PDB file of C-alpha atoms in Angstrom:
ATOM      1  CA  MET A   1       7.752  25.362 -11.091  1.00  0.00           C
ATOM      2  CA  GLN A   2      11.114  24.255  -9.825  1.00  0.00           C
ATOM      3  CA  VAL A   3      13.939  23.855 -12.293  1.00  0.00           C
ATOM      4  CA  GLY A   4      14.651  20.169 -12.783  1.00  0.00           C
ATOM      5  CA  ILE A   5      11.517  18.657 -14.276  1.00  0.00           C
ATOM      6  CA  LEU A   6      13.582  17.900 -17.373  1.00  0.00           C
ATOM      7  CA  GLU A   7      16.667  16.873 -15.428  1.00  0.00           C
ATOM      8  CA  GLY A   8      18.913  14.562 -17.372  1.00  0.00           C
ATOM      9  CA  CYS A   9      17.527  15.643 -20.759  1.00  0.00           C
ATOM     10  CA  ASN A  10      20.052  16.618 -23.445  1.00  0.00           C
ATOM     11  CA  VAL A  11      18.393  19.799 -24.632  1.00  0.00           C
ATOM     12  CA  GLU A  12      19.843  23.242 -25.229  1.00  0.00           C
ATOM     13  CA  ASN A  13      19.695  25.627 -22.242  1.00  0.00           C
ATOM     14  CA  SER A  14      17.600  28.112 -24.186  1.00  0.00           C
ATOM     15  CA  THR A  15      15.113  25.395 -25.078  1.00  0.00           C
ATOM     16  CA  THR A  16      14.949  24.150 -21.486  1.00  0.00           C
ATOM     17  CA  SER A  17      14.330  27.685 -20.276  1.00  0.00           C
ATOM     18  CA  THR A  18      11.509  28.080 -22.795  1.00  0.00           C
ATOM     19  CA  LEU A  19       9.894  24.815 -21.643  1.00  0.00           C
ATOM     20  CA  LEU A  20      10.179  25.582 -17.956  1.00  0.00           C
ATOM     21  CA  TYR A  21       9.043  29.168 -17.995  1.00  0.00           C
ATOM     22  CA  ALA A  22       6.561  29.166 -20.871  1.00  0.00           C
ATOM     23  CA  PRO A  23       3.345  31.093 -20.158  1.00  0.00           C
ATOM     24  CA  PRO A  24       0.692  28.784 -18.659  1.00  0.00           C
ATOM     25  CA  GLY A  25      -1.342  27.163 -21.403  1.00  0.00           C
ATOM     26  CA  THR A  26      -3.331  24.008 -21.805  1.00  0.00           C
ATOM     27  CA  TYR A  27      -1.966  20.698 -20.640  1.00  0.00           C
ATOM     28  CA  TRP A  28      -1.875  19.357 -24.191  1.00  0.00           C
ATOM     29  CA  GLY A  29      -0.172  22.514 -25.343  1.00  0.00           C
ATOM     30  CA  GLN A  30       2.604  21.786 -22.858  1.00  0.00           C
ATOM     31  CA  PHE A  31       2.704  18.171 -24.028  1.00  0.00           C
ATOM     32  CA  ASP A  32       3.112  19.204 -27.677  1.00  0.00           C
ATOM     33  CA  GLU A  33       5.847  21.690 -26.807  1.00  0.00           C
ATOM     34  CA  ILE A  34       7.805  19.164 -24.747  1.00  0.00           C
ATOM     35  CA  SER A  35       7.370  16.469 -27.409  1.00  0.00           C
ATOM     36  CA  LYS A  36       8.724  18.823 -30.053  1.00  0.00           C
ATOM     37  CA  TYR A  37      12.094  19.293 -28.349  1.00  0.00           C
ATOM     38  CA  ASN A  38      12.466  16.032 -26.403  1.00  0.00           C
ATOM     39  CA  VAL A  39      11.942  13.248 -28.912  1.00  0.00           C
ATOM     40  CA  HIS A  40      14.196  10.939 -26.875  1.00  0.00           C
ATOM     41  CA  LEU A  41      11.577  10.768 -24.098  1.00  0.00           C
ATOM     42  CA  ASN A  42       8.897   8.074 -24.239  1.00  0.00           C
ATOM     43  CA  VAL A  43       5.198   8.970 -24.258  1.00  0.00           C
ATOM     44  CA  PHE A  44       4.726   8.454 -20.515  1.00  0.00           C
ATOM     45  CA  GLU A  45       7.707  10.665 -19.709  1.00  0.00           C
ATOM     46  CA  ARG A  46       6.329  13.414 -21.960  1.00  0.00           C
ATOM     47  CA  LEU A  47       2.880  13.156 -20.324  1.00  0.00           C
ATOM     48  CA  TRP A  48       4.570  13.334 -16.926  1.00  0.00           C
ATOM     49  CA  ALA A  49       6.741  16.360 -17.795  1.00  0.00           C
ATOM     50  CA  ALA A  50       3.739  18.135 -19.338  1.00  0.00           C
ATOM     51  CA  TRP A  51       1.745  17.733 -16.112  1.00  0.00           C
ATOM     52  CA  TYR A  52       4.409  19.374 -13.957  1.00  0.00           C
ATOM     53  CA  ALA A  53       5.057  22.086 -16.567  1.00  0.00           C
ATOM     54  CA  PHE A  54       1.318  22.790 -16.810  1.00  0.00           C
ATOM     55  CA  MET A  55       0.792  22.951 -13.032  1.00  0.00           C
ATOM     56  CA  GLN A  56       3.812  25.235 -12.413  1.00  0.00           C
ATOM     57  CA  ASN A  57       3.840  24.034  -8.786  1.00  0.00           C
ATOM     58  CA  ASP A  58       5.532  20.749  -7.873  1.00  0.00           C
ATOM     59  CA  VAL A  59       3.824  20.360  -4.488  1.00  0.00           C
ATOM     60  CA  LEU A  60       0.368  20.966  -5.955  1.00  0.00           C
ATOM     61  CA  ALA A  61       1.072  18.723  -8.964  1.00  0.00           C
ATOM     62  CA  THR A  62       2.284  15.870  -6.769  1.00  0.00           C
ATOM     63  CA  GLY A  63      -0.502  16.323  -4.207  1.00  0.00           C
ATOM     64  CA  ILE A  64      -3.324  16.181  -6.759  1.00  0.00           C
ATOM     65  CA  LEU A  65      -1.785  13.294  -8.697  1.00  0.00           C
ATOM     66  CA  SER A  66      -1.075  11.311  -5.514  1.00  0.00           C
ATOM     67  CA  PHE A  67      -4.540  11.692  -3.989  1.00  0.00           C
ATOM     68  CA  VAL A  68      -6.435  10.983  -7.220  1.00  0.00           C
ATOM     69  CA  MET A  69      -4.251   7.926  -7.840  1.00  0.00           C
ATOM     70  CA  HIS A  70      -4.824   6.683  -4.278  1.00  0.00           C
ATOM     71  CA  GLU A  71      -8.614   6.979  -4.562  1.00  0.00           C
ATOM     72  CA  LEU A  72      -8.801   5.399  -8.023  1.00  0.00           C
ATOM     73  CA  VAL A  73      -6.623   2.452  -7.008  1.00  0.00           C
ATOM     74  CA  TYR A  74      -8.257   1.914  -3.605  1.00  0.00           C
ATOM     75  CA  PHE A  75     -11.854   1.879  -4.815  1.00  0.00           C
ATOM     76  CA  GLY A  76     -10.950   0.472  -8.228  1.00  0.00           C
ATOM     77  CA  ARG A  77      -9.350  -2.559  -6.572  1.00  0.00           C
ATOM     78  CA  SER A  78     -12.160  -2.910  -3.993  1.00  0.00           C
ATOM     79  CA  ILE A  79     -15.007  -2.951  -6.528  1.00  0.00           C
ATOM     80  CA  PRO A  80     -14.085  -6.335  -8.090  1.00  0.00           C
ATOM     81  CA  TRP A  81     -14.211  -7.925  -4.633  1.00  0.00           C
ATOM     82  CA  MET A  82     -17.625  -6.326  -4.032  1.00  0.00           C
ATOM     83  CA  ILE A  83     -18.852  -7.847  -7.293  1.00  0.00           C
ATOM     84  CA  ILE A  84     -17.381 -11.266  -6.425  1.00  0.00           C
ATOM     85  CA  ASP A  85     -19.235 -11.147  -3.080  1.00  0.00           C
ATOM     86  CA  ARG A  86     -22.502 -11.004  -5.042  1.00  0.00           C
ATOM     87  CA  ILE A  87     -21.686 -13.994  -7.296  1.00  0.00           C
ATOM     88  CA  PRO A  88     -22.616 -17.342  -5.632  1.00  0.00           C
ATOM     89  CA  TYR A  89     -20.028 -19.291  -7.657  1.00  0.00           C
ATOM     90  CA  PHE A  90     -17.167 -17.690  -5.733  1.00  0.00           C
ATOM     91  CA  ASN A  91     -18.634 -18.547  -2.330  1.00  0.00           C
ATOM     92  CA  LYS A  92     -16.624 -21.793  -2.312  1.00  0.00           C
ATOM     93  CA  TYR A  93     -13.446 -19.699  -2.247  1.00  0.00           C
ATOM     94  CA  LYS A  94     -14.650 -17.484   0.593  1.00  0.00           C
ATOM     95  CA  ILE A  95     -12.643 -18.333   3.723  1.00  0.00           C
ATOM     96  CA  GLN A  96     -15.523 -17.540   6.086  1.00  0.00           C
ATOM     97  CA  ASN A  97     -18.232 -18.331   3.549  1.00  0.00           C
ATOM     98  CA  GLN A  98     -21.051 -17.985   6.036  1.00  0.00           C
ATOM     99  CA  LYS A  99     -20.253 -14.268   6.403  1.00  0.00           C
ATOM    100  CA  ILE A 100     -20.878 -12.310   3.207  1.00  0.00           C
ATOM    101  CA  PRO A 101     -20.878  -8.519   3.766  1.00  0.00           C
ATOM    102  CA  THR A 102     -24.200  -6.834   3.067  1.00  0.00           C
ATOM    103  CA  ALA A 103     -24.602  -3.747   0.883  1.00  0.00           C
ATOM    104  CA  GLN A 104     -25.365  -1.746   4.032  1.00  0.00           C
ATOM    105  CA  GLU A 105     -22.101  -2.883   5.685  1.00  0.00           C
ATOM    106  CA  GLN A 106     -20.159  -2.015   2.528  1.00  0.00           C
ATOM    107  CA  TRP A 107     -21.720   1.463   2.387  1.00  0.00           C
ATOM    108  CA  LYS A 108     -21.091   2.165   6.069  1.00  0.00           C
ATOM    109  CA  CYS A 109     -17.501   1.072   5.613  1.00  0.00           C
ATOM    110  CA  ALA A 110     -17.055   3.265   2.524  1.00  0.00           C
ATOM    111  CA  GLN A 111     -18.302   6.329   4.411  1.00  0.00           C
ATOM    112  CA  LEU A 112     -15.706   5.998   7.188  1.00  0.00           C
ATOM    113  CA  VAL A 113     -12.946   5.183   4.702  1.00  0.00           C
ATOM    114  CA  LEU A 114     -13.743   8.289   2.629  1.00  0.00           C
ATOM    115  CA  LEU A 115     -13.810  10.444   5.760  1.00  0.00           C
ATOM    116  CA  SER A 116     -10.431   9.037   6.759  1.00  0.00           C
ATOM    117  CA  HIS A 117      -8.990   9.613   3.290  1.00  0.00           C
ATOM    118  CA  PHE A 118      -9.957  13.299   3.236  1.00  0.00           C
ATOM    119  CA  THR A 119      -9.191  14.182   6.862  1.00  0.00           C
ATOM    120  CA  VAL A 120      -6.183  11.978   7.687  1.00  0.00           C
ATOM    121  CA  GLU A 121      -4.525  10.675   4.531  1.00  0.00           C
ATOM    122  CA  LEU A 122      -4.885  13.781   2.345  1.00  0.00           C
ATOM    123  CA  PRO A 123      -2.726  15.952   4.656  1.00  0.00           C
ATOM    124  CA  GLN A 124      -0.093  13.186   4.816  1.00  0.00           C
ATOM    125  CA  ILE A 125      -0.097  12.897   1.026  1.00  0.00           C
ATOM    126  CA  TRP A 126       0.205  16.667   0.659  1.00  0.00           C
ATOM    127  CA  LEU A 127       3.145  16.900   3.085  1.00  0.00           C
ATOM    128  CA  PHE A 128       5.054  14.000   1.558  1.00  0.00           C
ATOM    129  CA  HIS A 129       6.437  15.952  -1.408  1.00  0.00           C
ATOM    130  CA  PRO A 130       8.151  18.793   0.523  1.00  0.00           C
ATOM    131  CA  MET A 131       9.547  16.302   3.066  1.00  0.00           C
ATOM    132  CA  ALA A 132      10.924  13.929   0.444  1.00  0.00           C
ATOM    133  CA  GLN A 133      12.165  16.738  -1.803  1.00  0.00           C
ATOM    134  CA  TYR A 134      14.108  18.145   1.131  1.00  0.00           C
ATOM    135  CA  PHE A 135      16.140  14.927   1.048  1.00  0.00           C
ATOM    136  CA  GLY A 136      16.581  15.054  -2.721  1.00  0.00           C
ATOM    137  CA  MET A 137      13.608  13.225  -4.216  1.00  0.00           C
ATOM    138  CA  ALA A 138      13.409  13.621  -8.001  1.00  0.00           C
ATOM    139  CA  THR A 139      10.233  14.444  -9.933  1.00  0.00           C
ATOM    140  CA  GLY A 140      11.727  14.964 -13.374  1.00  0.00           C
ATOM    141  CA  VAL A 141      12.389  12.860 -16.445  1.00  0.00           C
ATOM    142  CA  PRO A 142      13.705  10.481 -17.610  1.00  0.00           C
ATOM    143  CA  PHE A 143      12.292   7.886 -15.226  1.00  0.00           C
ATOM    144  CA  PRO A 144      14.541   5.541 -13.206  1.00  0.00           C
ATOM    145  CA  THR A 145      15.221   2.079 -14.586  1.00  0.00           C
ATOM    146  CA  PHE A 146      12.930  -0.855 -13.842  1.00  0.00           C
ATOM    147  CA  LEU A 147      15.691  -2.542 -11.837  1.00  0.00           C
ATOM    148  CA  THR A 148      16.204   0.526  -9.644  1.00  0.00           C
ATOM    149  CA  MET A 149      12.487   0.795  -8.883  1.00  0.00           C
ATOM    150  CA  ALA A 150      12.165  -2.954  -8.258  1.00  0.00           C
ATOM    151  CA  TYR A 151      14.932  -3.215  -5.664  1.00  0.00           C
ATOM    152  CA  GLN A 152      13.777  -0.037  -3.887  1.00  0.00           C
ATOM    153  CA  ILE A 153      10.180  -1.283  -3.701  1.00  0.00           C
ATOM    154  CA  ALA A 154      11.427  -4.636  -2.370  1.00  0.00           C
ATOM    155  CA  ILE A 155      13.202  -2.730   0.427  1.00  0.00           C
ATOM    156  CA  PHE A 156      10.015  -0.772   1.145  1.00  0.00           C
ATOM    157  CA  PHE A 157       8.011  -4.003   1.441  1.00  0.00           C
ATOM    158  CA  VAL A 158      10.450  -5.489   3.970  1.00  0.00           C
ATOM    159  CA  LEU A 159      10.680  -2.317   6.077  1.00  0.00           C
ATOM    160  CA  GLU A 160       6.921  -1.719   6.031  1.00  0.00           C
ATOM    161  CA  ASP A 161       6.219  -5.310   7.029  1.00  0.00           C
ATOM    162  CA  THR A 162       8.595  -4.966   9.979  1.00  0.00           C
ATOM    163  CA  TRP A 163       6.997  -1.708  11.109  1.00  0.00           C
ATOM    164  CA  HIS A 164       3.513  -3.179  10.655  1.00  0.00           C
ATOM    165  CA  TYR A 165       4.270  -6.342  12.616  1.00  0.00           C
ATOM    166  CA  TRP A 166       5.529  -4.615  15.768  1.00  0.00           C
ATOM    167  CA  ASN A 167       3.010  -1.776  15.758  1.00  0.00           C
ATOM    168  CA  HIS A 168       0.087  -4.037  14.890  1.00  0.00           C
ATOM    169  CA  ARG A 169       1.136  -6.378  17.683  1.00  0.00           C
ATOM    170  CA  ALA A 170       1.317  -3.419  20.078  1.00  0.00           C
ATOM    171  CA  LEU A 171      -2.206  -2.378  19.046  1.00  0.00           C
ATOM    172  CA  HIS A 172      -3.474  -5.704  20.379  1.00  0.00           C
ATOM    173  CA  TRP A 173      -2.327  -4.756  23.878  1.00  0.00           C
ATOM    174  CA  GLY A 174      -5.487  -4.226  25.969  1.00  0.00           C
ATOM    175  CA  PRO A 175      -5.700  -0.417  26.343  1.00  0.00           C
ATOM    176  CA  LEU A 176      -4.503   0.288  22.774  1.00  0.00           C
ATOM    177  CA  TYR A 177      -6.852  -2.310  21.333  1.00  0.00           C
ATOM    178  CA  LYS A 178      -9.836  -0.903  23.194  1.00  0.00           C
ATOM    179  CA  ARG A 179      -9.113   2.741  22.355  1.00  0.00           C
ATOM    180  CA  ILE A 180      -7.662   2.431  18.842  1.00  0.00           C
ATOM    181  CA  HIS A 181      -7.571  -0.921  17.062  1.00  0.00           C
ATOM    182  CA  LYS A 182     -11.035  -2.202  17.951  1.00  0.00           C
ATOM    183  CA  VAL A 183     -12.555  -0.121  15.139  1.00  0.00           C
ATOM    184  CA  HIS A 184     -10.673  -2.127  12.499  1.00  0.00           C
ATOM    185  CA  HIS A 185     -11.858  -5.406  14.042  1.00  0.00           C
ATOM    186  CA  GLN A 186     -15.518  -4.485  13.724  1.00  0.00           C
ATOM    187  CA  TYR A 187     -15.635  -6.986  10.857  1.00  0.00           C
ATOM    188  CA  SER A 188     -14.559 -10.463  11.965  1.00  0.00           C
ATOM    189  CA  ALA A 189     -14.835 -11.559   8.326  1.00  0.00           C
ATOM    190  CA  PRO A 190     -12.935  -8.856   6.417  1.00  0.00           C
ATOM    191  CA  PHE A 191     -13.672  -7.631   2.901  1.00  0.00           C
ATOM    192  CA  GLY A 192     -11.532  -5.601   0.502  1.00  0.00           C
ATOM    193  CA  LEU A 193     -13.083  -2.205   1.152  1.00  0.00           C
ATOM    194  CA  ALA A 194     -12.336  -2.561   4.880  1.00  0.00           C
ATOM    195  CA  ALA A 195      -8.548  -2.531   4.384  1.00  0.00           C
ATOM    196  CA  GLU A 196      -8.347   1.092   5.589  1.00  0.00           C
ATOM    197  CA  TYR A 197     -11.387   0.973   7.881  1.00  0.00           C
ATOM    198  CA  ALA A 198      -9.665   2.112  11.072  1.00  0.00           C
ATOM    199  CA  SER A 199      -9.414   4.892  13.624  1.00  0.00           C
ATOM    200  CA  PRO A 200      -7.497   8.037  12.571  1.00  0.00           C
ATOM    201  CA  ILE A 201      -4.698   7.229  15.020  1.00  0.00           C
ATOM    202  CA  GLU A 202      -4.232   3.765  13.533  1.00  0.00           C
ATOM    203  CA  VAL A 203      -4.323   5.137   9.977  1.00  0.00           C
ATOM    204  CA  MET A 204      -1.487   7.539  10.871  1.00  0.00           C
ATOM    205  CA  MET A 205       0.410   4.987  12.941  1.00  0.00           C
ATOM    206  CA  LEU A 206       0.446   2.146  10.416  1.00  0.00           C
ATOM    207  CA  GLY A 207       0.480   4.509   7.442  1.00  0.00           C
ATOM    208  CA  PHE A 208       3.807   5.849   8.682  1.00  0.00           C
ATOM    209  CA  GLY A 209       5.288   2.459   7.821  1.00  0.00           C
ATOM    210  CA  THR A 210       4.331   3.033   4.183  1.00  0.00           C
ATOM    211  CA  ILE A 211       5.618   6.620   3.938  1.00  0.00           C
ATOM    212  CA  ALA A 212       8.754   6.454   6.116  1.00  0.00           C
ATOM    213  CA  PRO A 213      10.825   3.833   4.202  1.00  0.00           C
ATOM    214  CA  PRO A 214      10.926   5.893   0.964  1.00  0.00           C
ATOM    215  CA  ILE A 215      11.859   9.043   2.889  1.00  0.00           C
ATOM    216  CA  LEU A 216      14.540   7.103   4.812  1.00  0.00           C
ATOM    217  CA  LEU A 217      15.963   5.655   1.600  1.00  0.00           C
ATOM    218  CA  CYS A 218      16.003   9.105   0.022  1.00  0.00           C
ATOM    219  CA  ALA A 219      17.717  10.610   3.084  1.00  0.00           C
ATOM    220  CA  VAL A 220      20.420   7.919   3.110  1.00  0.00           C
ATOM    221  CA  THR A 221      21.077   7.530  -0.617  1.00  0.00           C
ATOM    222  CA  GLY A 222      19.622  10.686  -2.175  1.00  0.00           C
ATOM    223  CA  ASP A 223      18.173   8.382  -4.829  1.00  0.00           C
ATOM    224  CA  LEU A 224      14.380   8.295  -5.050  1.00  0.00           C
ATOM    225  CA  HIS A 225      11.990   9.218  -7.818  1.00  0.00           C
ATOM    226  CA  ILE A 226       8.364  10.050  -7.075  1.00  0.00           C
ATOM    227  CA  LEU A 227       7.297   7.509  -9.710  1.00  0.00           C
ATOM    228  CA  THR A 228       8.873   4.750  -7.594  1.00  0.00           C
ATOM    229  CA  MET A 229       6.821   6.020  -4.670  1.00  0.00           C
ATOM    230  CA  TYR A 230       3.633   5.883  -6.744  1.00  0.00           C
ATOM    231  CA  ILE A 231       4.269   2.316  -7.852  1.00  0.00           C
ATOM    232  CA  TRP A 232       5.056   1.362  -4.244  1.00  0.00           C
ATOM    233  CA  ILE A 233       1.753   2.863  -3.059  1.00  0.00           C
ATOM    234  CA  VAL A 234      -0.164   0.964  -5.758  1.00  0.00           C
ATOM    235  CA  CYS A 235       1.544  -2.308  -4.750  1.00  0.00           C
ATOM    236  CA  ARG A 236       0.851  -1.640  -1.066  1.00  0.00           C
ATOM    237  CA  LEU A 237      -2.821  -0.885  -1.716  1.00  0.00           C
ATOM    238  CA  PHE A 238      -3.231  -4.059  -3.771  1.00  0.00           C
ATOM    239  CA  GLN A 239      -1.569  -6.062  -0.979  1.00  0.00           C
ATOM    240  CA  ALA A 240      -3.740  -4.556   1.779  1.00  0.00           C
ATOM    241  CA  ILE A 241      -7.029  -4.842  -0.126  1.00  0.00           C
ATOM    242  CA  ASP A 242      -6.352  -8.394  -1.313  1.00  0.00           C
ATOM    243  CA  ALA A 243      -5.303  -9.436   2.216  1.00  0.00           C
ATOM    244  CA  HIS A 244      -8.704  -8.217   3.439  1.00  0.00           C
ATOM    245  CA  SER A 245     -10.659  -9.727   0.531  1.00  0.00           C
ATOM    246  CA  GLY A 246     -11.589 -12.852   2.471  1.00  0.00           C
ATOM    247  CA  TYR A 247     -10.902 -15.134  -0.502  1.00  0.00           C
ATOM    248  CA  GLU A 248      -8.414 -17.975  -0.863  1.00  0.00           C
ATOM    249  CA  PHE A 249      -7.873 -19.274  -4.411  1.00  0.00           C
ATOM    250  CA  PRO A 250      -5.721 -22.136  -5.734  1.00  0.00           C
ATOM    251  CA  TRP A 251      -3.757 -19.451  -7.599  1.00  0.00           C
ATOM    252  CA  SER A 252      -3.254 -17.190  -4.555  1.00  0.00           C
ATOM    253  CA  LEU A 253       0.301 -15.872  -4.399  1.00  0.00           C
ATOM    254  CA  HIS A 254       1.304 -17.616  -1.164  1.00  0.00           C
ATOM    255  CA  HIS A 255       0.967 -21.000  -2.911  1.00  0.00           C
ATOM    256  CA  PHE A 256       3.895 -19.976  -5.117  1.00  0.00           C
ATOM    257  CA  VAL A 257       5.750 -17.697  -2.652  1.00  0.00           C
ATOM    258  CA  PRO A 258       5.473 -19.537   0.699  1.00  0.00           C
ATOM    259  CA  PHE A 259       6.530 -16.567   2.843  1.00  0.00           C
ATOM    260  CA  TRP A 260       3.865 -14.280   1.338  1.00  0.00           C
ATOM    261  CA  ALA A 261       1.008 -13.647   3.795  1.00  0.00           C
ATOM    262  CA  GLY A 262      -2.110 -13.009   1.730  1.00  0.00           C
ATOM    263  CA  ALA A 263      -5.804 -13.268   2.574  1.00  0.00           C
ATOM    264  CA  GLU A 264      -5.614 -16.681   4.247  1.00  0.00           C
ATOM    265  CA  HIS A 265      -3.054 -15.345   6.750  1.00  0.00           C
ATOM    266  CA  HIS A 266      -4.908 -12.134   7.589  1.00  0.00           C
ATOM    267  CA  ASP A 267      -8.415 -13.578   7.570  1.00  0.00           C
ATOM    268  CA  VAL A 268      -7.473 -15.852  10.467  1.00  0.00           C
ATOM    269  CA  HIS A 269      -6.292 -12.774  12.372  1.00  0.00           C
ATOM    270  CA  HIS A 270      -9.705 -11.129  12.005  1.00  0.00           C
ATOM    271  CA  GLU A 271     -11.543 -14.316  12.869  1.00  0.00           C
ATOM    272  CA  ARG A 272      -9.514 -15.085  16.015  1.00  0.00           C
ATOM    273  CA  PHE A 273      -8.514 -11.505  16.970  1.00  0.00           C
ATOM    274  CA  ILE A 274      -4.931 -12.581  17.738  1.00  0.00           C
ATOM    275  CA  GLY A 275      -1.743 -13.613  15.965  1.00  0.00           C
ATOM    276  CA  ASN A 276      -0.732 -13.167  12.307  1.00  0.00           C
ATOM    277  CA  TYR A 277       0.293  -9.536  12.842  1.00  0.00           C
ATOM    278  CA  SER A 278       2.420  -9.095   9.700  1.00  0.00           C
ATOM    279  CA  SER A 279       1.140  -7.353   6.594  1.00  0.00           C
ATOM    280  CA  SER A 280       3.007  -8.820   3.600  1.00  0.00           C
ATOM    281  CA  PHE A 281       5.237 -11.653   4.826  1.00  0.00           C
ATOM    282  CA  ARG A 282       5.037 -14.502   7.313  1.00  0.00           C
ATOM    283  CA  TRP A 283       8.551 -14.548   8.757  1.00  0.00           C
ATOM    284  CA  TRP A 284       8.047 -12.268  11.778  1.00  0.00           C
ATOM    285  CA  ASP A 285       5.046 -14.305  12.952  1.00  0.00           C
ATOM    286  CA  TYR A 286       7.058 -17.485  12.442  1.00  0.00           C
ATOM    287  CA  LEU A 287      10.178 -16.194  14.244  1.00  0.00           C
ATOM    288  CA  PHE A 288       8.246 -14.861  17.250  1.00  0.00           C
ATOM    289  CA  ASP A 289       5.721 -17.704  17.421  1.00  0.00           C
ATOM    290  CA  THR A 290       2.667 -15.515  16.813  1.00  0.00           C
ATOM    291  CA  GLU A 291       1.187 -17.538  13.951  1.00  0.00           C
ATOM    292  CA  SER A 292      -2.525 -18.155  14.353  1.00  0.00           C
ATOM    293  CA  GLY A 293      -4.987 -20.749  13.093  1.00  0.00           C
ATOM    294  CA  PRO A 294      -5.357 -24.554  13.174  1.00  0.00           C
ATOM    295  CA  GLU A 295      -2.265 -25.243  11.051  1.00  0.00           C
ATOM    296  CA  ALA A 296      -0.113 -22.968  13.196  1.00  0.00           C
ATOM    297  CA  ALA A 297      -1.432 -24.612  16.375  1.00  0.00           C
ATOM    298  CA  LYS A 298      -0.660 -28.050  14.938  1.00  0.00           C
ATOM    299  CA  LYS A 299       2.916 -27.019  14.100  1.00  0.00           C
ATOM    300  CA  ARG A 300       3.327 -25.465  17.533  1.00  0.00           C
ATOM    301  CA  ARG A 301       2.204 -28.682  19.218  1.00  0.00           C
ATOM    302  CA  GLY A 302       4.620 -30.648  17.040  1.00  0.00           C
ATOM    303  CA  ARG A 303       7.541 -28.412  18.005  1.00  0.00           C
ATOM    304  CA  ARG A 304       6.584 -28.678  21.673  1.00  0.00           C
ATOM    305  CA  MET A 305       6.444 -32.493  21.507  1.00  0.00           C
ATOM    306  CA  VAL A 306       9.883 -32.634  19.837  1.00  0.00           C
ATOM    307  CA  LYS A 307      11.306 -30.341  22.525  1.00  0.00           C
ATOM    308  CA  GLU A 308       9.788 -32.441  25.326  1.00  0.00           C
ATOM    309  CA  ALA A 309      11.101 -35.647  23.743  1.00  0.00           C
ATOM    310  CA  LYS A 310      14.610 -34.210  23.662  1.00  0.00           C
ATOM    311  CA  LYS A 311      14.371 -33.256  27.322  1.00  0.00           C
ATOM    312  CA  ALA A 312      13.208 -36.753  28.249  1.00  0.00           C
ATOM    313  CA  GLN A 313      16.256 -38.372  26.618  1.00  0.00           C
TER     314      GLN A 313
END
């Protein structure tokens, strides 16, 4: 275990040494020992420190925690949408309500997603820790402040959305679409579980936009905690799964945050196979006139008529 899991803690050197190099015991034994000498840490910080102390290997500890978290969040967030698909009441909120995914389609999708998770995403998850730690990523306690994590995650959202827009748009170029992106468009009416239903190349290509911003921030500022990365991944998974849910509610986020994309934005992309290339926000599609759907077409016609009227004057 690397020295530093208790970085920033005001404990005596002898005590720190005892905590860091104690003979491997049970996880709860480590938790009790850390709690005894670090009463200033909150419960979550003690649980966190105990995990790394118990594992005695930062890369292994981060790899296991990251992959288990990813699977629990991905399928945990997808299951409610699968249940909603089976409840007729919610059909009125389904954007393409004539296309409800069958159990067979859901199962086929889950098989490819699981294969992708173990063969493509697991190696990326495992390599993230040594890469980020090289640039100074912290894994210790105490945790960063809420404000620090919030502004860093906001930066990640903006950078990922930019990466996603341009690469997603490139994937709709004929040869790339045919060889790579067509797999993801197998379902013209998307559903939550299909968020990561894609070819391995696309998973790596678009997934880079999720992993690279934290590493870049860490390389530039030297200020990144792995917990911030975990929260970012959870937020990104929720965004991707909800965008593929196929449901538009009166309380959907874009009604309150107009530049948020959401399911309504992405569902049109799957239905029409063009436009609406962004992941989280709408501004790139607006700026480069790649918005899709009836409303976007209406606005585009309006702008064209205004431009023609000005020319005629």
